[in-house]
C-alpha cells in the first residue's frame, strides 16, 4: 500500500472548530456568561438594567477584583494568599485610625501595612520555603490577634474613614454614574495586565508557577521573585481594604474577612490555575464582575447567605470542570 | 503463526486538545513474536501503547485480542485481556516501599522476587522506599511486576534507555524466554541495533499512523531509519574537526581537584574554547554530581572551578554560574521545560534573571526567539504549550533557551536520551557548530558510540575520578567501555 493512499484514508478526527476557537479565546466565554447574567438579572428586576443598577455592581466588584488581583499574581506562581482578607482589614483599620491626620497619611500607612505583611509572607515562602497555605494562614491568624489587641491600645480612636477615602471607596462622578473605585480598579487592572504580559517579572511569575526547577536552572533566584510577588499581593489587598472601608464608612475586624473565598473564586472563574503557570488578570476581572452580578441577582431573589455560598461553590466547580474539558487536560 | 493475530489494533486515533497524537494507527502482533514499534519522537508510539494499556481511551478505533473485541477503557481491562506494560516512566509510588507497591497491585511478592532474581536483582530490599532506589532498578522492578502477571503480550516502552548494557542483556533474555513460550513482546526503543538483534517484525509509525510493517533483518538499519523519517536520513554528523590547534585555544573552564562527598573525588580537567569534551562513564560514577557542581546547583566540598579570565566560579546557586556563562542542559527535560508556557517564554526565561531586567521585556526578544527557533528548526505547531511538543522538540527548546540568552560554557548531560535519530543528529550537529563558533561544550552521553562523532577529546570517569583521557577519534566503544569499567588496559 503506498503512503499516499494511506493519507487519504485517514479520518479527520480534529476537534470541532468552535471548541478550538473557544479554548483559544476563554475571555469570550466569560464575557458571554457575564452578559447573560446581567440580562437574567434584568429580567428578574427590570430596574437593574439602568446606570445606577450597573454602577452598584461595579461598586461591589471593584474591591473584590483588586483583592483577586493579589490572588491571581500568587496563584500564577503556584501559591495562594489566605491572608488577603485580614491584610485588607488591617490596612483599613490603620487607614481609619489615621484618618484624622489626612487622607494621604492614612492611605500611605494603610498600604504600608499591606506591603509589610506581604513581604513577611514572601520571605516565609521564598526564603524559608514554608508552604504558602501555611504561611498565609498563619499570617492571617497573627494579624487577627495583633489587631484585636491593638484595637484596644495603640489603634484606639477613629474607626471611621475621612471624606476623601469614603468618596474614593463609595462615591461616584459624572452625575453619579461612574464610581471612583472603578477608576482605581481600572488603573490597577491596566498595571497588572501590562506587568504580567510585558515585563520580565511577569514572565518569571508564570515560569515559577509552571516549573520551579527549570526556573532555578535558568538562573532565576526564586526567592526574589516570591518576595516581590507577595509584597505586591499585600499592597493590592491593602488597597482593596481601604476602598472597602471607604464604601462602608466604618471599619471593624470583620470588614474583609468574607472576601477571601470570593477572591480565590474570581481568579479561578477567570481561568487562573491554582497549580500555577496559567491565567490572566483580564480573566480575573471578568470573574470578579460575574461574582458581583451574581451577588446582586441573589439579593434581588432575596436569597440568604446560605444560598449565595452554595451558588458560589457550584459555579467554581462547574467552571473548573469546563476548563478541564475545553483545554483537553485529561 | 496461528490464523488469528494475538493483538489487532485498527485505526486507533487519539488527540489531546488540539494536538493529534495518533491519526489512525494499525498494529498486529502475532503470538510468539517480538515486535518492534518504531518511530521518530512524536510519532505516537507511547500514545499507542497507552491506548493499548487502558491509560488513554482512544477517540476511535478497535482493539482485538485473540480475535475478541476489547474496550480497553482502563488498565484493569487491559490486564484481563492479557496485556501488560512497562511504561517509559516508572509506575511506582515513590513514598511507598517496594513491598507496599506490590501489595497495591495484588501480586504475590514471591513471583516478583523470582523474576528479580533472574535479572540479577535479588538483593533489592523490599522494605526500601521507591524514591531511594535508582532508576534502572525501578524499570526492572516494573518489568518484574509485569512479568508476574504472565501476560500474553508484554509491552516495553523504551525500557533499555535507562539501563546499563548488562541490565539490558537481562531484558533481552526475558524477551527470548517469552518468545520461546509462545508469548509476545511489543518492544519500543530508539536503539536500532537492539531491534535488528531481537525483533521478528517491526511496525513503523510516522505522524500518528503506521507507515510500514517490515522484517528488520531484511531492511536493515538504513531501511528502518528511512521509514521512520520518511526521507533519506543524513549519514553521520560532520566529521569532528579534530583541531590540532585546540591546544593553543584558551581554557574556558578548568577544575582543580574538585571534590564532593564520595561522588566526586578529586576531578581535575580543563575545557578549551572551541572544544567538545566528552565524558564517558557507566551509571553512577559521579557524573551527575560533577555536573551539579559545575552548574552551580551544589557547592563543592573542596577544589576550584576556574573560568576563562582566571576568575574562580564559586557558585552558590545556578544564578552565579549562568551569570558567568556556564549553563546546563539537564538530562531530564522536565527539569528545564515550562510545559504550560509557549515556546517563546521557554526560550527567554534566562533573559530576566536579573532584577534590573524585570521592568520590561528585552527589546530584541523576538529576534532572539526567532533565531533560536530557526537555528534548531524547532517545530512550532504546538507552540502554545511546550509540554505538547514531542520529546525531541522539547529538548531543542531546552538547548534553545541558552542560544537565545548566550553562554560561554555549555554543560550537556545526556541531551539525547530517548530522542529519535534525526533530532539526535541535529543536536550533535549544533553542539559541533557551537564549539566551532568558539563555545566550550562539556558533553556527558550514555551512548558511547556517539562520542567519536561529536567530541574532540573524551574523559573517562570511574568511581568519582578521571581514569582516562583520549582523543575522541580513537575512542571506540570498546576502548571506552573498557576504561569505563575501571580496567586499566593499554589501548594498543
Coordinates of N, CA and C in Angstrom, one line a residue, chain A residues 1 3 6-16 19-20 23-25 76 194-204 206-226 228 273 275-279 325-330, chain B residues 13-20 22-26 56 59-60 206 209-212 295-298 316-320 322 328 330 333-341 344-346 348-355 357-361 365 384-385 388 401-402:
Chain A
X1 N 0.8 -1.2 0.0 CA 0.0 0.0 0.0 C 0.9 1.2 0.0
X3 N 2.1 5.1 0.5 CA 1.9 6.0 1.6 C 0.8 7.0 1.2
X6 N -2.7 5.9 1.8 CA -2.9 5.9 3.2 C -3.5 7.2 3.8
X7 N -2.8 8.2 3.3 CA -3.1 9.5 3.9 C -4.6 9.9 3.6
X8 N -5.0 9.5 2.4 CA -6.4 9.8 2.1 C -7.4 9.1 3.0
X9 N -7.0 7.9 3.4 CA -7.9 7.1 4.2 C -8.1 7.6 5.6
X10 N -7.1 8.5 6.0 CA -7.1 8.9 7.4 C -8.4 9.7 7.7
X11 N -9.2 9.3 8.7 CA -10.4 10.1 9.0 C -9.9 11.4 9.7
X12 N -10.7 12.4 9.4 CA -10.4 13.7 10.1 C -11.0 13.7 11.5
X13 N -10.2 13.6 12.5 CA -10.7 13.5 13.8 C -10.5 14.8 14.6
X14 N -10.1 15.8 13.8 CA -9.8 17.1 14.6 C -11.0 17.6 15.3
X15 N -10.8 18.3 16.4 CA -11.8 18.8 17.2 C -12.8 19.7 16.4
X16 N -14.1 19.7 16.9 CA -15.0 20.7 16.2 C -14.3 22.1 16.3
X19 N -14.9 24.5 19.4 CA -14.3 24.3 20.7 C -12.8 24.7 20.7
X20 N -12.2 24.6 19.5 CA -10.8 25.0 19.4 C -10.7 26.5 19.6
X23 N -11.4 27.5 23.1 CA -10.3 27.3 24.1 C -9.2 28.3 23.9
X24 N -9.1 28.9 22.7 CA -8.1 29.9 22.4 C -8.6 31.3 22.9
X25 N -9.9 31.4 23.1 CA -10.4 32.7 23.5 C -11.3 32.6 24.7
X76 N -0.5 32.3 40.1 CA 0.4 32.1 38.9 C 1.7 31.5 39.3
X194 N -0.5 44.8 32.1 CA 0.7 45.1 31.5 C 1.9 44.4 32.1
X195 N 1.9 44.4 33.5 CA 3.0 43.8 34.2 C 3.1 42.3 33.9
X196 N 2.0 41.6 33.8 CA 2.1 40.2 33.6 C 2.5 39.9 32.2
X197 N 2.1 40.8 31.2 CA 2.3 40.4 29.8 C 3.6 41.0 29.3
X198 N 4.0 42.2 29.7 CA 5.1 42.9 29.1 C 6.3 43.2 29.9
X199 N 6.4 42.5 31.0 CA 7.6 42.7 31.8 C 8.3 41.3 32.1
X200 N 9.6 41.4 32.4 CA 10.3 40.2 32.7 C 9.8 39.6 34.0
X201 N 9.4 40.5 35.0 CA 8.9 40.0 36.2 C 7.6 39.1 36.0
X202 N 6.8 39.6 35.1 CA 5.6 38.8 34.8 C 5.9 37.5 34.2
X203 N 6.9 37.4 33.3 CA 7.4 36.2 32.7 C 7.8 35.2 33.8
X204 N 8.5 35.8 34.8 CA 9.1 34.9 35.9 C 7.9 34.3 36.8
X206 N 5.0 33.4 35.8 CA 4.4 32.3 35.1 C 5.4 31.1 35.2
X207 N 6.7 31.5 34.9 CA 7.7 30.4 34.8 C 7.8 29.7 36.2
X208 N 7.8 30.4 37.2 CA 8.0 29.9 38.6 C 6.8 28.9 38.9
X209 N 5.6 29.3 38.5 CA 4.5 28.5 38.8 C 4.5 27.3 37.9
X210 N 5.0 27.4 36.7 CA 4.9 26.2 35.8 C 6.0 25.2 36.2
X211 N 7.2 25.6 36.5 CA 8.3 24.7 36.8 C 9.4 25.3 37.6
X212 N 9.3 25.3 38.9 CA 10.3 25.9 39.7 C 11.7 25.4 39.5
X213 N 11.9 24.2 39.2 CA 13.2 23.6 39.0 C 13.8 24.2 37.7
X214 N 13.0 24.3 36.7 CA 13.5 24.8 35.4 C 13.8 26.3 35.6
X215 N 13.0 27.0 36.3 CA 13.2 28.4 36.5 C 14.5 28.7 37.3
X216 N 14.8 27.8 38.3 CA 16.0 27.9 39.0 C 17.2 27.7 38.1
X217 N 17.1 26.6 37.3 CA 18.2 26.3 36.4 C 18.5 27.4 35.4
X218 N 17.4 28.2 35.1 CA 17.6 29.3 34.2 C 18.4 30.4 34.8
X219 N 18.7 30.2 36.1 CA 19.5 31.3 36.8 C 18.6 32.3 37.5
X220 N 17.3 32.0 37.7 CA 16.4 32.9 38.4 C 16.5 32.6 39.9
X221 N 16.6 33.6 40.7 CA 16.6 33.4 42.1 C 15.2 33.6 42.6
X222 N 14.6 32.4 42.8 CA 13.1 32.4 43.0 C 12.7 33.2 44.2
X223 N 13.6 33.2 45.3 CA 13.1 34.0 46.5 C 12.9 35.4 46.2
X224 N 13.7 36.0 45.3 CA 13.5 37.4 44.9 C 12.1 37.6 44.3
X225 N 11.8 36.7 43.4 CA 10.5 36.9 42.7 C 9.4 36.7 43.7
X226 N 9.5 35.7 44.6 CA 8.4 35.4 45.5 C 8.2 36.6 46.5
X228 N 8.8 39.8 46.1 CA 8.2 40.9 45.4 C 6.7 40.5 45.1
X273 N -5.1 28.9 37.0 CA -5.0 27.6 37.6 C -4.3 27.7 39.0
X275 N -2.7 25.6 40.2 CA -1.4 24.8 40.2 C -0.3 25.7 39.6
X276 N -0.7 26.9 39.2 CA 0.4 27.9 38.7 C 0.6 27.8 37.2
X277 N 1.2 28.9 36.7 CA 1.6 28.9 35.3 C 0.6 29.2 34.3
X278 N -0.7 29.3 34.7 CA -1.7 29.6 33.7 C -2.7 30.6 34.3
X279 N -3.0 31.6 33.5 CA -4.0 32.6 33.9 C -3.7 34.0 33.5
X325 N -12.4 20.4 30.5 CA -12.9 19.9 29.3 C -12.3 20.6 28.1
X326 N -12.4 21.9 28.1 CA -12.1 22.7 26.9 C -10.6 22.7 26.7
X327 N -9.8 22.7 27.7 CA -8.3 22.7 27.5 C -7.8 21.3 27.2
X328 N -8.7 20.3 27.4 CA -8.3 19.0 27.0 C -7.3 18.3 27.9
X329 N -7.2 18.9 29.1 CA -6.3 18.2 30.1 C -7.0 17.0 30.7
X330 N -6.6 15.8 30.3 CA -7.4 14.7 30.7 C -6.7 14.0 31.9
Chain B
X13 N -7.1 6.2 17.1 CA -6.9 7.6 17.0 C -7.0 8.3 18.3
X14 N -6.2 9.3 18.6 CA -6.2 9.9 19.9 C -5.7 11.4 19.7
X15 N -6.5 12.3 20.2 CA -6.0 13.7 20.2 C -6.0 14.2 21.7
X16 N -5.1 15.1 21.9 CA -5.1 15.8 23.2 C -5.3 17.3 22.9
X17 N -6.5 17.8 23.3 CA -6.8 19.2 23.0 C -6.8 19.3 21.5
X18 N -6.0 20.2 21.0 CA -5.9 20.4 19.6 C -4.8 19.7 18.9
X19 N -4.1 18.9 19.7 CA -3.0 18.2 19.1 C -3.3 16.7 18.8
X20 N -3.1 16.3 17.6 CA -3.4 15.0 17.2 C -2.2 14.1 17.5
X22 N -2.3 10.5 17.7 CA -2.5 9.4 16.8 C -3.6 9.7 15.8
X23 N -3.3 9.5 14.5 CA -4.2 9.8 13.5 C -5.1 8.5 13.3
X24 N -4.4 7.5 12.9 CA -5.1 6.2 12.6 C -4.0 5.2 12.6
X25 N -3.8 4.5 13.7 CA -2.7 3.6 13.7 C -3.2 2.1 13.8
X26 N -2.6 1.3 13.0 CA -2.9 -0.1 13.0 C -1.7 -0.9 13.4
X56 N -4.9 5.8 28.1 CA -5.7 6.8 27.3 C -6.8 6.0 26.6
X59 N -10.0 7.9 20.8 CA -11.1 8.5 20.3 C -11.8 7.7 19.2
X60 N -11.0 6.8 18.5 CA -11.6 6.0 17.5 C -10.7 4.7 17.4
X206 N 4.6 7.0 11.8 CA 5.1 8.3 11.5 C 3.9 9.2 11.5
X209 N 0.5 7.6 12.4 CA -0.1 6.5 11.6 C 1.0 5.5 11.3
X210 N 0.6 4.3 11.0 CA 1.6 3.3 10.7 C 1.9 3.4 9.2
X211 N 3.2 3.4 8.9 CA 3.6 3.6 7.5 C 4.3 2.4 6.9
X212 N 4.7 1.5 7.8 CA 5.4 0.3 7.3 C 5.4 -0.8 8.3
X295 N 27.4 23.4 37.4 CA 26.3 24.3 37.0 C 25.8 25.1 38.2
X296 N 26.5 25.0 39.3 CA 26.1 25.8 40.5 C 24.9 25.3 41.3
X297 N 24.5 24.1 41.0 CA 23.4 23.6 41.7 C 23.8 23.1 43.1
X298 N 25.0 22.9 43.3 CA 25.5 22.4 44.5 C 27.0 22.9 44.7
X316 N 26.9 29.9 44.3 CA 26.0 29.5 45.4 C 24.7 29.0 44.9
X317 N 24.4 29.4 43.7 CA 23.2 28.9 43.0 C 23.4 28.9 41.5
X318 N 22.5 28.3 40.8 CA 22.7 28.3 39.3 C 22.8 29.8 38.8
X319 N 22.2 30.7 39.5 CA 22.3 32.1 39.0 C 23.8 32.5 38.8
X320 N 24.6 32.2 39.8 CA 26.0 32.6 39.7 C 26.7 32.0 38.5
X322 N 25.2 30.8 35.7 CA 24.6 31.3 34.5 C 25.1 32.7 34.2
X328 N 23.5 24.9 31.8 CA 23.3 23.4 31.9 C 22.1 23.0 31.0
X330 N 20.0 19.9 31.3 CA 19.9 18.7 32.1 C 19.4 17.5 31.4
X333 N 14.3 16.4 30.7 CA 13.7 17.6 30.1 C 12.7 18.3 31.0
X334 N 12.1 17.5 31.9 CA 11.1 18.0 32.8 C 11.8 19.0 33.8
X335 N 13.1 19.0 33.9 CA 13.8 19.9 34.8 C 14.1 21.2 34.1
X336 N 13.8 21.3 32.9 CA 14.3 22.5 32.2 C 13.2 23.1 31.3
X337 N 12.0 22.5 31.3 CA 10.9 23.0 30.4 C 9.8 23.6 31.3
X338 N 9.2 24.6 30.7 CA 8.0 25.2 31.2 C 6.8 24.6 30.4
X339 N 6.3 23.5 30.8 CA 5.4 22.7 29.9 C 4.1 23.5 29.6
X340 N 3.6 24.4 30.4 CA 2.4 25.0 30.1 C 2.5 26.3 29.4
X341 N 3.8 26.8 29.2 CA 4.0 28.1 28.6 C 4.5 27.9 27.2
X344 N 8.1 30.6 23.1 CA 8.8 31.8 23.3 C 9.2 32.1 24.7
X345 N 8.3 31.9 25.7 CA 8.6 32.2 27.1 C 9.6 31.2 27.6
X346 N 9.6 30.0 27.1 CA 10.6 29.0 27.5 C 12.0 29.5 27.1
X348 N 13.0 32.4 26.6 CA 13.5 33.7 27.1 C 13.6 33.8 28.6
X349 N 13.3 32.8 29.4 CA 13.3 32.9 30.8 C 14.7 33.4 31.3
X350 N 15.8 32.9 30.8 CA 17.1 33.3 31.4 C 17.3 34.8 31.2
X351 N 16.7 35.4 30.2 CA 16.9 36.9 30.0 C 16.5 37.7 31.1
X352 N 15.6 37.2 32.0 CA 15.0 38.1 33.0 C 15.5 37.7 34.4
X353 N 16.6 37.0 34.5 CA 17.0 36.5 35.8 C 17.7 37.6 36.7
X354 N 17.9 38.7 36.1 CA 18.4 39.8 37.0 C 17.3 40.8 37.3
X355 N 17.3 41.3 38.5 CA 16.2 42.2 38.9 C 16.1 43.4 38.0
X357 N 16.3 43.5 35.0 CA 15.6 43.2 33.7 C 14.1 43.0 33.9
X358 N 13.7 43.1 35.2 CA 12.3 42.8 35.5 C 11.2 43.8 34.9
X359 N 11.7 45.0 34.6 CA 10.7 46.0 34.4 C 10.1 46.1 33.0
X360 N 10.7 45.4 32.1 CA 10.2 45.4 30.7 C 10.6 44.1 30.1
X361 N 10.3 44.0 28.8 CA 10.8 42.8 28.1 C 12.0 43.2 27.3
X365 N 13.8 40.6 22.0 CA 13.3 39.3 22.4 C 12.9 38.5 21.2
X384 N 2.0 26.7 21.6 CA 1.3 27.5 22.7 C 1.6 26.8 24.0
X385 N 1.9 25.5 24.0 CA 2.3 24.9 25.3 C 3.5 23.9 25.0
X388 N 3.3 20.2 24.9 CA 2.7 19.4 23.9 C 3.6 19.0 22.8
X401 N 17.0 27.8 24.8 CA 16.9 28.9 25.7 C 18.3 29.4 26.0
X402 N 19.3 28.6 25.9 CA 20.7 29.1 26.1 C 21.2 29.8 24.8

